[in-house]
mmCIF file of C-alpha atoms (C1' of nucleotides) in Angstrom:
data_model
loop_
_atom_site.group_PDB
_atom_site.id
_atom_site.type_symbol
_atom_site.label_atom_id
_atom_site.label_comp_id
_atom_site.label_asym_id
_atom_site.label_seq_id
_atom_site.Cartn_x
_atom_site.Cartn_y
_atom_site.Cartn_z
ATOM 1 C CA MET A 208 35.062 -15.846 -26.314
ATOM 2 C CA ASP A 209 31.365 -14.654 -25.968
ATOM 3 C CA GLU A 210 30.604 -11.523 -24.076
ATOM 4 C CA PRO A 211 28.719 -12.625 -20.981
ATOM 5 C CA ALA A 212 24.998 -11.289 -21.115
ATOM 6 C CA ARG A 213 24.454 -8.209 -19.289
ATOM 7 C CA LEU A 214 21.021 -7.745 -17.884
ATOM 8 C CA THR A 215 19.438 -4.743 -16.380
ATOM 9 C CA ILE A 216 17.358 -4.697 -13.118
ATOM 10 C CA GLY A 217 14.446 -4.384 -15.461
ATOM 11 C CA ASP A 218 15.367 -7.442 -17.472
ATOM 12 C CA LEU A 219 15.517 -9.478 -14.202
ATOM 13 C CA ALA A 220 12.132 -8.071 -13.204
ATOM 14 C CA ARG A 221 10.488 -8.979 -16.548
ATOM 15 C CA ALA A 222 12.211 -12.662 -16.433
ATOM 16 C CA THR A 223 11.088 -13.417 -13.052
ATOM 17 C CA GLY A 224 7.875 -11.406 -12.605
ATOM 18 C CA THR A 225 9.160 -9.496 -9.797
ATOM 19 C CA LYS A 226 8.976 -5.708 -9.189
ATOM 20 C CA VAL A 227 12.218 -3.652 -9.709
ATOM 21 C CA VAL A 228 11.572 -2.119 -6.347
ATOM 22 C CA THR A 229 11.528 -5.643 -4.803
ATOM 23 C CA ILE A 230 14.676 -6.623 -6.389
ATOM 24 C CA ARG A 231 16.445 -3.638 -4.951
ATOM 25 C CA TYR A 232 14.762 -4.679 -1.638
ATOM 26 C CA TYR A 233 16.056 -8.130 -1.847
ATOM 27 C CA GLU A 234 19.530 -6.763 -2.318
ATOM 28 C CA LYS A 235 19.203 -4.488 0.883
ATOM 29 C CA ALA A 236 17.943 -7.555 2.588
ATOM 30 C CA GLY A 237 21.026 -9.494 1.741
ATOM 31 C CA LEU A 238 19.382 -12.078 -0.471
ATOM 32 C CA LEU A 239 21.046 -10.971 -3.669
ATOM 33 C CA PRO A 240 24.603 -9.801 -3.896
ATOM 34 C CA ARG A 241 25.367 -6.275 -4.901
ATOM 35 C CA PRO A 242 26.038 -6.499 -8.623
ATOM 36 C CA PRO A 243 28.681 -4.413 -10.460
ATOM 37 C CA ARG A 244 27.562 -1.055 -11.639
ATOM 38 C CA SER A 245 27.900 0.667 -15.183
ATOM 39 C CA ALA A 246 29.500 3.984 -15.563
ATOM 40 C CA ARG A 247 26.214 5.546 -14.976
ATOM 41 C CA ASN A 248 25.668 3.612 -11.907
ATOM 42 C CA TYR A 249 23.021 1.085 -13.293
ATOM 43 C CA ARG A 250 23.240 -2.307 -11.768
ATOM 44 C CA ILE A 251 24.646 -4.857 -14.205
ATOM 45 C CA TYR A 252 23.396 -8.461 -13.716
ATOM 46 C CA ALA A 253 24.851 -11.860 -15.087
ATOM 47 C CA PRO A 254 22.776 -14.985 -15.643
ATOM 48 C CA GLU A 255 23.889 -16.157 -12.026
ATOM 49 C CA HIS A 256 21.985 -13.286 -10.497
ATOM 50 C CA LEU A 257 18.939 -14.346 -12.558
ATOM 51 C CA HIS A 258 19.230 -17.836 -11.362
ATOM 52 C CA ARG A 259 19.490 -16.780 -7.789
ATOM 53 C CA LEU A 260 16.627 -14.423 -8.138
ATOM 54 C CA ARG A 261 14.471 -17.260 -9.417
ATOM 55 C CA PHE A 262 15.463 -19.543 -6.536
ATOM 56 C CA VAL A 263 14.427 -16.719 -4.076
ATOM 57 C CA ARG A 264 11.171 -16.236 -5.816
ATOM 58 C CA ARG A 265 10.452 -20.007 -5.869
ATOM 59 C CA CYS A 266 11.018 -20.280 -2.236
ATOM 60 C CA ARG A 267 8.904 -17.313 -1.526
ATOM 61 C CA ALA A 268 6.087 -18.694 -3.638
ATOM 62 C CA LEU A 269 6.293 -21.721 -1.514
ATOM 63 C CA GLY A 270 5.690 -19.687 1.558
ATOM 64 C CA PHE A 271 9.326 -19.622 2.947
ATOM 65 C CA THR A 272 10.015 -16.422 4.989
ATOM 66 C CA LEU A 273 12.953 -14.274 3.795
ATOM 67 C CA ASP A 274 14.864 -15.581 6.868
ATOM 68 C CA GLN A 275 14.288 -19.044 5.782
ATOM 69 C CA VAL A 276 15.250 -18.265 2.291
ATOM 70 C CA ARG A 277 18.443 -16.600 3.576
ATOM 71 C CA GLU A 278 19.168 -19.899 5.439
ATOM 72 C CA LEU A 279 18.500 -21.969 2.309
ATOM 73 C CA LEU A 280 20.870 -19.988 0.199
ATOM 74 C CA SER A 281 23.490 -20.223 2.656
ATOM 75 C CA LEU A 282 23.087 -23.801 3.091
ATOM 76 C CA SER A 283 22.922 -24.401 -0.480
ATOM 77 C CA SER A 284 26.529 -22.772 -1.020
ATOM 78 C CA ARG A 285 28.142 -25.071 1.384
ATOM 79 C CA THR A 286 28.162 -27.857 -0.978
ATOM 80 C CA ASP A 287 30.402 -30.229 1.159
ATOM 81 C CA ARG A 288 27.859 -30.420 4.024
ATOM 82 C CA GLU A 289 25.103 -32.854 4.553
ATOM 83 C CA CYS A 290 21.749 -31.921 3.063
ATOM 84 C CA ALA A 291 19.795 -32.980 6.117
ATOM 85 C CA GLU A 292 19.583 -29.440 7.197
ATOM 86 C CA VAL A 293 17.742 -28.419 4.071
ATOM 87 C CA ASP A 294 15.489 -31.476 4.288
ATOM 88 C CA GLY A 295 14.898 -30.427 8.104
ATOM 89 C CA LEU A 296 13.806 -26.853 6.944
ATOM 90 C CA ALA A 297 11.594 -28.185 4.305
ATOM 91 C CA LYS A 298 9.974 -30.731 6.520
ATOM 92 C CA ALA A 299 9.340 -28.062 9.226
ATOM 93 C CA HIS A 300 7.807 -25.739 6.811
ATOM 94 C CA GLN A 301 5.672 -28.588 5.553
ATOM 95 C CA ALA A 302 4.379 -29.337 8.791
ATOM 96 C CA ALA A 303 3.735 -25.504 9.442
ATOM 97 C CA VAL A 304 1.841 -25.119 6.219
ATOM 98 C CA GLU A 305 -0.365 -28.277 6.907
ATOM 99 C CA ALA A 306 -1.118 -26.704 10.531
ATOM 100 C CA LYS A 307 -2.200 -23.604 8.931
ATOM 101 C CA ILE A 308 -4.514 -25.432 6.525
ATOM 102 C CA ALA A 309 -6.087 -27.198 9.471
ATOM 103 C CA ASP A 310 -6.676 -23.886 11.137
ATOM 104 C CA LEU A 311 -8.440 -22.498 8.146
ATOM 105 C CA GLU A 312 -10.329 -25.548 7.670
ATOM 106 C CA ARG A 313 -11.942 -25.023 11.167
ATOM 107 C CA LEU A 314 -12.414 -21.303 10.275
ATOM 108 C CA ALA A 315 -14.153 -21.995 7.076
ATOM 109 C CA ALA A 316 -16.585 -24.583 8.649
ATOM 110 C CA GLU A 317 -17.465 -21.856 11.258
ATOM 111 C CA LEU A 318 -18.063 -19.200 8.370
ATOM 112 C CA ARG A 319 -20.156 -21.748 6.395
ATOM 113 C CA ARG A 320 -22.131 -22.296 9.751
ATOM 114 C CA ILE A 321 -22.679 -18.655 10.192
ATOM 115 C CA SER A 322 -23.622 -17.882 6.519
ATOM 116 C CA ASN A 323 -26.271 -20.529 6.658
ATOM 117 C CA LEU A 324 -27.917 -18.566 9.518
ATOM 118 C CA CYS A 325 -29.000 -15.758 7.313
ATOM 119 C CA GLN A 326 -32.751 -15.834 6.506
ATOM 120 C CA GLY A 327 -32.846 -12.412 4.695
ATOM 121 C CA GLY A 328 -34.602 -10.383 7.362
ATOM 122 C CA ARG A 329 -33.707 -7.031 9.011
ATOM 123 C CA MET A 330 -30.454 -6.412 10.675
ATOM 124 C CA ALA A 331 -32.169 -6.171 14.033
ATOM 125 C CA ASP A 332 -32.788 -9.925 13.912
ATOM 126 C CA CYS A 333 -29.478 -10.891 11.969
ATOM 127 C CA ARG A 334 -28.321 -14.295 13.160
ATOM 128 C CA ILE A 335 -24.832 -13.548 11.634
ATOM 129 C CA ILE A 336 -24.308 -10.491 13.899
ATOM 130 C CA GLU A 337 -25.622 -12.486 16.737
ATOM 131 C CA ALA A 338 -23.300 -15.230 15.977
ATOM 132 C CA LEU A 339 -20.468 -13.038 15.842
ATOM 133 C CA SER A 340 -21.295 -11.578 19.185
ATOM 134 C CA SER A 341 -21.439 -14.653 21.166
ATOM 135 C CA MET B 41 -31.245 1.686 40.829
ATOM 136 C CA ASP B 42 -27.877 -0.285 40.622
ATOM 137 C CA GLU B 43 -24.649 1.421 39.714
ATOM 138 C CA PRO B 44 -23.522 0.347 36.396
ATOM 139 C CA ALA B 45 -20.443 -1.784 36.367
ATOM 140 C CA ARG B 46 -17.321 0.348 35.634
ATOM 141 C CA LEU B 47 -14.531 -1.596 34.024
ATOM 142 C CA THR B 48 -10.900 -0.587 33.834
ATOM 143 C CA ILE B 49 -8.964 -1.420 30.569
ATOM 144 C CA GLY B 50 -7.246 -4.362 32.394
ATOM 145 C CA ASP B 51 -10.674 -5.819 33.149
ATOM 146 C CA LEU B 52 -11.549 -5.761 29.497
ATOM 147 C CA ALA B 53 -8.272 -7.244 28.663
ATOM 148 C CA ARG B 54 -8.724 -10.119 31.031
ATOM 149 C CA ALA B 55 -12.236 -10.740 30.200
ATOM 150 C CA THR B 56 -11.521 -10.984 26.495
ATOM 151 C CA GLY B 57 -7.831 -12.304 26.339
ATOM 152 C CA THR B 58 -6.667 -9.183 24.643
ATOM 153 C CA LYS B 59 -3.704 -7.203 25.536
ATOM 154 C CA VAL B 60 -4.249 -3.786 27.038
ATOM 155 C CA VAL B 61 -2.107 -2.139 24.370
ATOM 156 C CA THR B 62 -4.181 -3.983 21.592
ATOM 157 C CA ILE B 63 -7.384 -2.537 23.180
ATOM 158 C CA ARG B 64 -5.840 1.064 22.928
ATOM 159 C CA TYR B 65 -4.875 0.256 19.386
ATOM 160 C CA TYR B 66 -8.450 -0.614 18.603
ATOM 161 C CA GLU B 67 -9.662 2.562 20.022
ATOM 162 C CA LYS B 68 -7.200 4.568 17.765
ATOM 163 C CA ALA B 69 -8.346 2.421 14.875
ATOM 164 C CA GLY B 70 -12.015 3.267 15.474
ATOM 165 C CA LEU B 71 -13.074 0.061 16.339
ATOM 166 C CA LEU B 72 -13.967 0.820 19.691
ATOM 167 C CA PRO B 73 -15.470 4.160 21.058
ATOM 168 C CA ARG B 74 -13.586 6.554 23.280
ATOM 169 C CA PRO B 75 -14.932 5.686 26.600
ATOM 170 C CA PRO B 76 -15.352 8.279 29.460
ATOM 171 C CA ARG B 77 -12.229 9.006 31.673
ATOM 172 C CA SER B 78 -11.888 9.057 35.516
ATOM 173 C CA ALA B 79 -10.550 12.014 37.275
ATOM 174 C CA ARG B 80 -7.292 10.531 36.824
ATOM 175 C CA ASN B 81 -7.667 9.959 33.071
ATOM 176 C CA TYR B 82 -8.226 6.323 33.314
ATOM 177 C CA ARG B 83 -10.487 4.796 30.672
ATOM 178 C CA ILE B 84 -13.847 3.704 32.204
ATOM 179 C CA TYR B 85 -15.720 0.891 30.411
ATOM 180 C CA ALA B 86 -19.239 -0.186 30.567
ATOM 181 C CA PRO B 87 -20.569 -3.810 29.653
ATOM 182 C CA GLU B 88 -21.513 -2.465 26.200
ATOM 183 C CA HIS B 89 -17.901 -1.853 25.696
ATOM 184 C CA LEU B 90 -17.003 -5.426 26.663
ATOM 185 C CA HIS B 91 -19.691 -6.786 24.267
ATOM 186 C CA ARG B 92 -18.314 -4.770 21.564
ATOM 187 C CA LEU B 93 -14.746 -5.801 22.193
ATOM 188 C CA ARG B 94 -15.937 -9.515 22.085
ATOM 189 C CA PHE B 95 -17.614 -8.951 18.904
ATOM 190 C CA VAL B 96 -14.265 -7.563 17.457
ATOM 191 C CA ARG B 97 -12.070 -10.317 18.863
ATOM 192 C CA ARG B 98 -14.382 -12.934 17.436
ATOM 193 C CA CYS B 99 -14.464 -11.530 14.099
ATOM 194 C CA ARG B 100 -10.558 -11.201 14.166
ATOM 195 C CA ALA B 101 -10.460 -14.800 15.292
ATOM 196 C CA LEU B 102 -12.404 -15.743 12.163
ATOM 197 C CA GLY B 103 -9.836 -14.002 10.080
ATOM 198 C CA PHE B 104 -11.737 -10.648 9.076
ATOM 199 C CA THR B 105 -9.470 -7.649 8.485
ATOM 200 C CA LEU B 106 -10.003 -4.725 10.770
ATOM 201 C CA ASP B 107 -11.544 -2.988 7.761
ATOM 202 C CA GLN B 108 -14.216 -5.659 7.567
ATOM 203 C CA VAL B 109 -14.739 -5.669 11.236
ATOM 204 C CA ARG B 110 -15.476 -2.021 10.992
ATOM 205 C CA GLU B 111 -17.800 -2.486 8.178
ATOM 206 C CA LEU B 112 -19.720 -5.351 10.160
ATOM 207 C CA LEU B 113 -19.811 -2.971 13.051
ATOM 208 C CA SER B 114 -21.278 -0.178 11.030
ATOM 209 C CA LEU B 115 -23.817 -2.608 9.378
ATOM 210 C CA SER B 116 -24.761 -4.202 12.808
ATOM 211 C CA SER B 117 -25.804 -0.808 13.991
ATOM 212 C CA ARG B 118 -28.205 0.054 11.262
ATOM 213 C CA THR B 119 -30.914 -2.208 12.731
ATOM 214 C CA ASP B 120 -33.417 -1.175 10.060
ATOM 215 C CA ARG B 121 -31.561 -2.419 7.127
ATOM 216 C CA GLU B 122 -31.626 -5.665 5.211
ATOM 217 C CA CYS B 123 -28.814 -8.040 6.572
ATOM 218 C CA ALA B 124 -28.067 -9.152 3.143
ATOM 219 C CA GLU B 125 -24.998 -7.069 3.198
ATOM 220 C CA VAL B 126 -23.758 -8.928 6.192
ATOM 221 C CA ASP B 127 -24.320 -12.161 4.722
ATOM 222 C CA GLY B 128 -22.500 -11.116 1.580
ATOM 223 C CA LEU B 129 -19.508 -10.128 3.616
ATOM 224 C CA ALA B 130 -19.568 -13.371 5.495
ATOM 225 C CA LYS B 131 -19.905 -15.461 2.272
ATOM 226 C CA ALA B 132 -17.171 -13.495 0.536
ATOM 227 C CA HIS B 133 -14.948 -14.052 3.392
ATOM 228 C CA GLN B 134 -15.726 -17.677 3.416
ATOM 229 C CA ALA B 135 -14.764 -17.865 -0.329
ATOM 230 C CA ALA B 136 -11.605 -16.161 0.314
ATOM 231 C CA VAL B 137 -10.583 -18.432 3.183
ATOM 232 C CA GLU B 138 -11.558 -21.484 0.966
ATOM 233 C CA ALA B 139 -9.458 -20.093 -1.964
ATOM 234 C CA LYS B 140 -6.567 -19.663 0.611
ATOM 235 C CA ILE B 141 -6.906 -23.292 1.694
ATOM 236 C CA ALA B 142 -6.782 -24.534 -1.891
ATOM 237 C CA ASP B 143 -3.635 -22.422 -2.312
ATOM 238 C CA LEU B 144 -1.880 -23.926 0.609
ATOM 239 C CA GLU B 145 -3.009 -27.496 -0.335
ATOM 240 C CA ARG B 146 -1.094 -26.947 -3.654
ATOM 241 C CA LEU B 147 1.897 -25.686 -1.674
ATOM 242 C CA ALA B 148 1.870 -28.529 0.891
ATOM 243 C CA ALA B 149 1.594 -31.147 -1.902
ATOM 244 C CA GLU B 150 4.650 -29.318 -3.601
ATOM 245 C CA LEU B 151 6.684 -29.255 -0.284
ATOM 246 C CA ARG B 152 5.829 -32.950 0.327
ATOM 247 C CA ARG B 153 7.027 -33.696 -3.142
ATOM 248 C CA ILE B 154 10.302 -31.893 -2.553
ATOM 249 C CA SER B 155 10.828 -33.257 0.955
ATOM 250 C CA ASN B 156 10.647 -36.706 -0.491
ATOM 251 C CA LEU B 157 13.535 -36.014 -2.798
ATOM 252 C CA CYS B 158 16.156 -36.055 -0.044
ATOM 253 C CA GLN B 159 18.339 -39.002 0.055
ATOM 254 C CA GLY B 160 20.703 -38.018 2.579
ATOM 255 C CA GLY B 161 23.744 -37.102 0.693
ATOM 256 C CA ARG B 162 25.863 -34.082 0.410
ATOM 257 C CA MET B 163 24.616 -30.599 -0.374
ATOM 258 C CA ALA B 164 26.321 -30.764 -3.701
ATOM 259 C CA ASP B 165 23.868 -33.263 -4.922
ATOM 260 C CA CYS B 166 20.866 -31.874 -3.062
ATOM 261 C CA ARG B 167 17.536 -32.545 -4.851
ATOM 262 C CA ILE B 168 15.646 -30.115 -2.703
ATOM 263 C CA ILE B 169 17.926 -27.131 -3.641
ATOM 264 C CA GLU B 170 17.841 -28.283 -7.227
ATOM 265 C CA ALA B 171 13.931 -28.359 -7.035
ATOM 266 C CA LEU B 172 13.932 -24.947 -5.535
ATOM 267 C CA SER B 173 16.014 -23.641 -8.325
ATOM 268 C CA SER B 174 13.785 -24.742 -11.245
ATOM 269 C "C1'" DC C 215 4.940 7.143 56.243
ATOM 270 C "C1'" DT C 216 7.169 4.968 52.806
ATOM 271 C "C1'" DT C 217 7.988 1.692 49.506
ATOM 272 C "C1'" DG C 218 6.894 -2.021 46.407
ATOM 273 C "C1'" DG C 219 4.166 -3.839 43.099
ATOM 274 C "C1'" DA C 220 0.415 -3.718 39.966
ATOM 275 C "C1'" DC C 221 -1.844 -0.965 37.664
ATOM 276 C "C1'" DC C 222 -2.701 3.311 34.452
ATOM 277 C "C1'" DC C 223 -1.387 7.183 30.749
ATOM 278 C "C1'" DT C 224 1.017 9.064 26.112
ATOM 279 C "C1'" DA C 225 4.056 8.580 22.398
ATOM 280 C "C1'" DT C 226 7.111 6.577 19.337
ATOM 281 C "C1'" DA C 227 9.528 2.607 17.163
ATOM 282 C "C1'" DG C 228 9.754 -1.882 15.580
ATOM 283 C "C1'" DC C 229 8.133 -6.320 13.025
ATOM 284 C "C1'" DA C 230 7.440 -8.722 7.768
ATOM 285 C "C1'" DA C 231 7.644 -8.019 3.143
ATOM 286 C "C1'" DC C 232 6.984 -5.246 0.349
ATOM 287 C "C1'" DT C 233 4.823 -0.882 -2.255
ATOM 288 C "C1'" DA C 234 4.514 3.819 -3.332
ATOM 289 C "C1'" DT C 235 6.098 8.362 -3.700
ATOM 290 C "C1'" DA C 236 9.398 12.329 -4.316
ATOM 291 C "C1'" DG C 237 12.983 14.026 -6.938
ATOM 292 C "C1'" DG C 238 16.295 13.262 -9.605
ATOM 293 C "C1'" DG C 239 19.549 11.447 -14.082
ATOM 294 C "C1'" DT C 240 20.139 8.731 -18.722
ATOM 295 C "C1'" DC C 241 19.127 7.331 -23.232
ATOM 296 C "C1'" DA C 242 17.221 6.214 -27.814
ATOM 297 C "C1'" DA C 243 13.821 7.407 -31.015
ATOM 298 C "C1'" DC C 244 11.129 10.598 -33.679
ATOM 299 C "C1'" DG D 38 14.731 18.825 -28.667
ATOM 300 C "C1'" DT D 39 11.521 16.604 -26.385
ATOM 301 C "C1'" DT D 40 8.790 12.596 -25.294
ATOM 302 C "C1'" DG D 41 8.750 8.363 -22.731
ATOM 303 C "C1'" DA D 42 10.899 4.392 -20.894
ATOM 304 C "C1'" DC D 43 14.161 3.293 -18.300
ATOM 305 C "C1'" DC D 44 17.663 3.909 -14.143
ATOM 306 C "C1'" DC D 45 19.082 5.822 -9.344
ATOM 307 C "C1'" DT D 46 18.446 7.002 -3.943
ATOM 308 C "C1'" DA D 47 15.866 7.688 0.039
ATOM 309 C "C1'" DT D 48 11.872 7.955 2.833
ATOM 310 C "C1'" DA D 49 7.228 6.837 4.171
ATOM 311 C "C1'" DG D 50 3.131 3.996 3.889
ATOM 312 C "C1'" DT D 51 0.683 -0.732 4.504
ATOM 313 C "C1'" DT D 52 -1.579 -4.299 8.295
ATOM 314 C "C1'" DG D 53 -2.294 -5.675 12.968
ATOM 315 C "C1'" DC D 54 -0.151 -5.470 16.354
ATOM 316 C "C1'" DT D 55 3.948 -5.486 20.065
ATOM 317 C "C1'" DA D 56 7.793 -3.323 22.654
ATOM 318 C "C1'" DT D 57 9.883 0.273 24.925
ATOM 319 C "C1'" DA D 58 10.617 4.653 27.281
ATOM 320 C "C1'" DG D 59 9.094 7.707 30.461
ATOM 321 C "C1'" DG D 60 5.875 8.876 33.325
ATOM 322 C "C1'" DG D 61 1.710 9.039 37.038
ATOM 323 C "C1'" DT D 62 -1.681 6.424 40.308
ATOM 324 C "C1'" DC D 63 -3.216 3.457 44.031
ATOM 325 C "C1'" DC D 64 -3.364 0.342 47.763
ATOM 326 C "C1'" DA D 65 -1.573 -2.659 51.200
ATOM 327 C "C1'" DA D 66 2.199 -4.134 54.144
ATOM 328 C "C1'" DG D 67 6.026 -3.116 56.891
#
DNA sequence: CTTGGACCCTATAGCAACTATAGGGTCAAC
DNA sequence: GTTGACCCTATAGTTGCTATAGGGTCCAAG
């Protein structure tokens, strides 16, 4: 039989665009299992670890918090349960993101308004500063 | 002549919707000047302090970082200078906010797509988890 | 006069999610 | 045999606060 691929932490880092320290941080935070160690105490990873790290990174890229990722990971491992919980998490997060967008839209509009006040004079008459003071 | 109004830190907090600890934090961070103290070592504020705190809070509400607020404050005090710098800061921040919105829009679209995959089965066949793993 | 509650003070630790740094060991190539 | 790219642990720093501990002050009601 084939030897299973043995990956170093640097391999995982390169394969996922994650910093080495961040991977170790995920391990401490309980998002990645502690891998076996070589005789010299180096971490030895298998393809499952890579897969799991990819999952974590993808969730993070989608804006889930580490807590939510932990939740998703634990749900995904209970293969006999309803997937409604996962769907709930995803939908709740989607709603949160949409709320955040609405927030930033208001903010951008205000910034546009303020930026347009500048007429290129001296600070003493700066309309922007004035607007920020109101 | 009238006595100038003497405000406690609690007064400032109430007047601006800021927590007392946050005001002290701003002082340490150099955003507010150290006010004079009473005989019992209580901070004594004047209306200018209130004005300045409002400025800081408004900038923060608009999403400027404390560093940017410091910058805006220092620019606003040099009343003889061109206000182009302030305008530059405002426009740069506006651009950053708009970029963030675009980012979140992409994210929300992805989350909508993923959420729609759920068909209410068991975790083992969960399309969401699958999508997160890709 | 004392007691209760609302205020004020400082200093330190905690939060998220990393990143940076110090101080060390390992290993392969030249 | 030494350079440079790796690996390890542990701790401190980042941002913008918030929370907590442990104390002092002040005023009004009982």
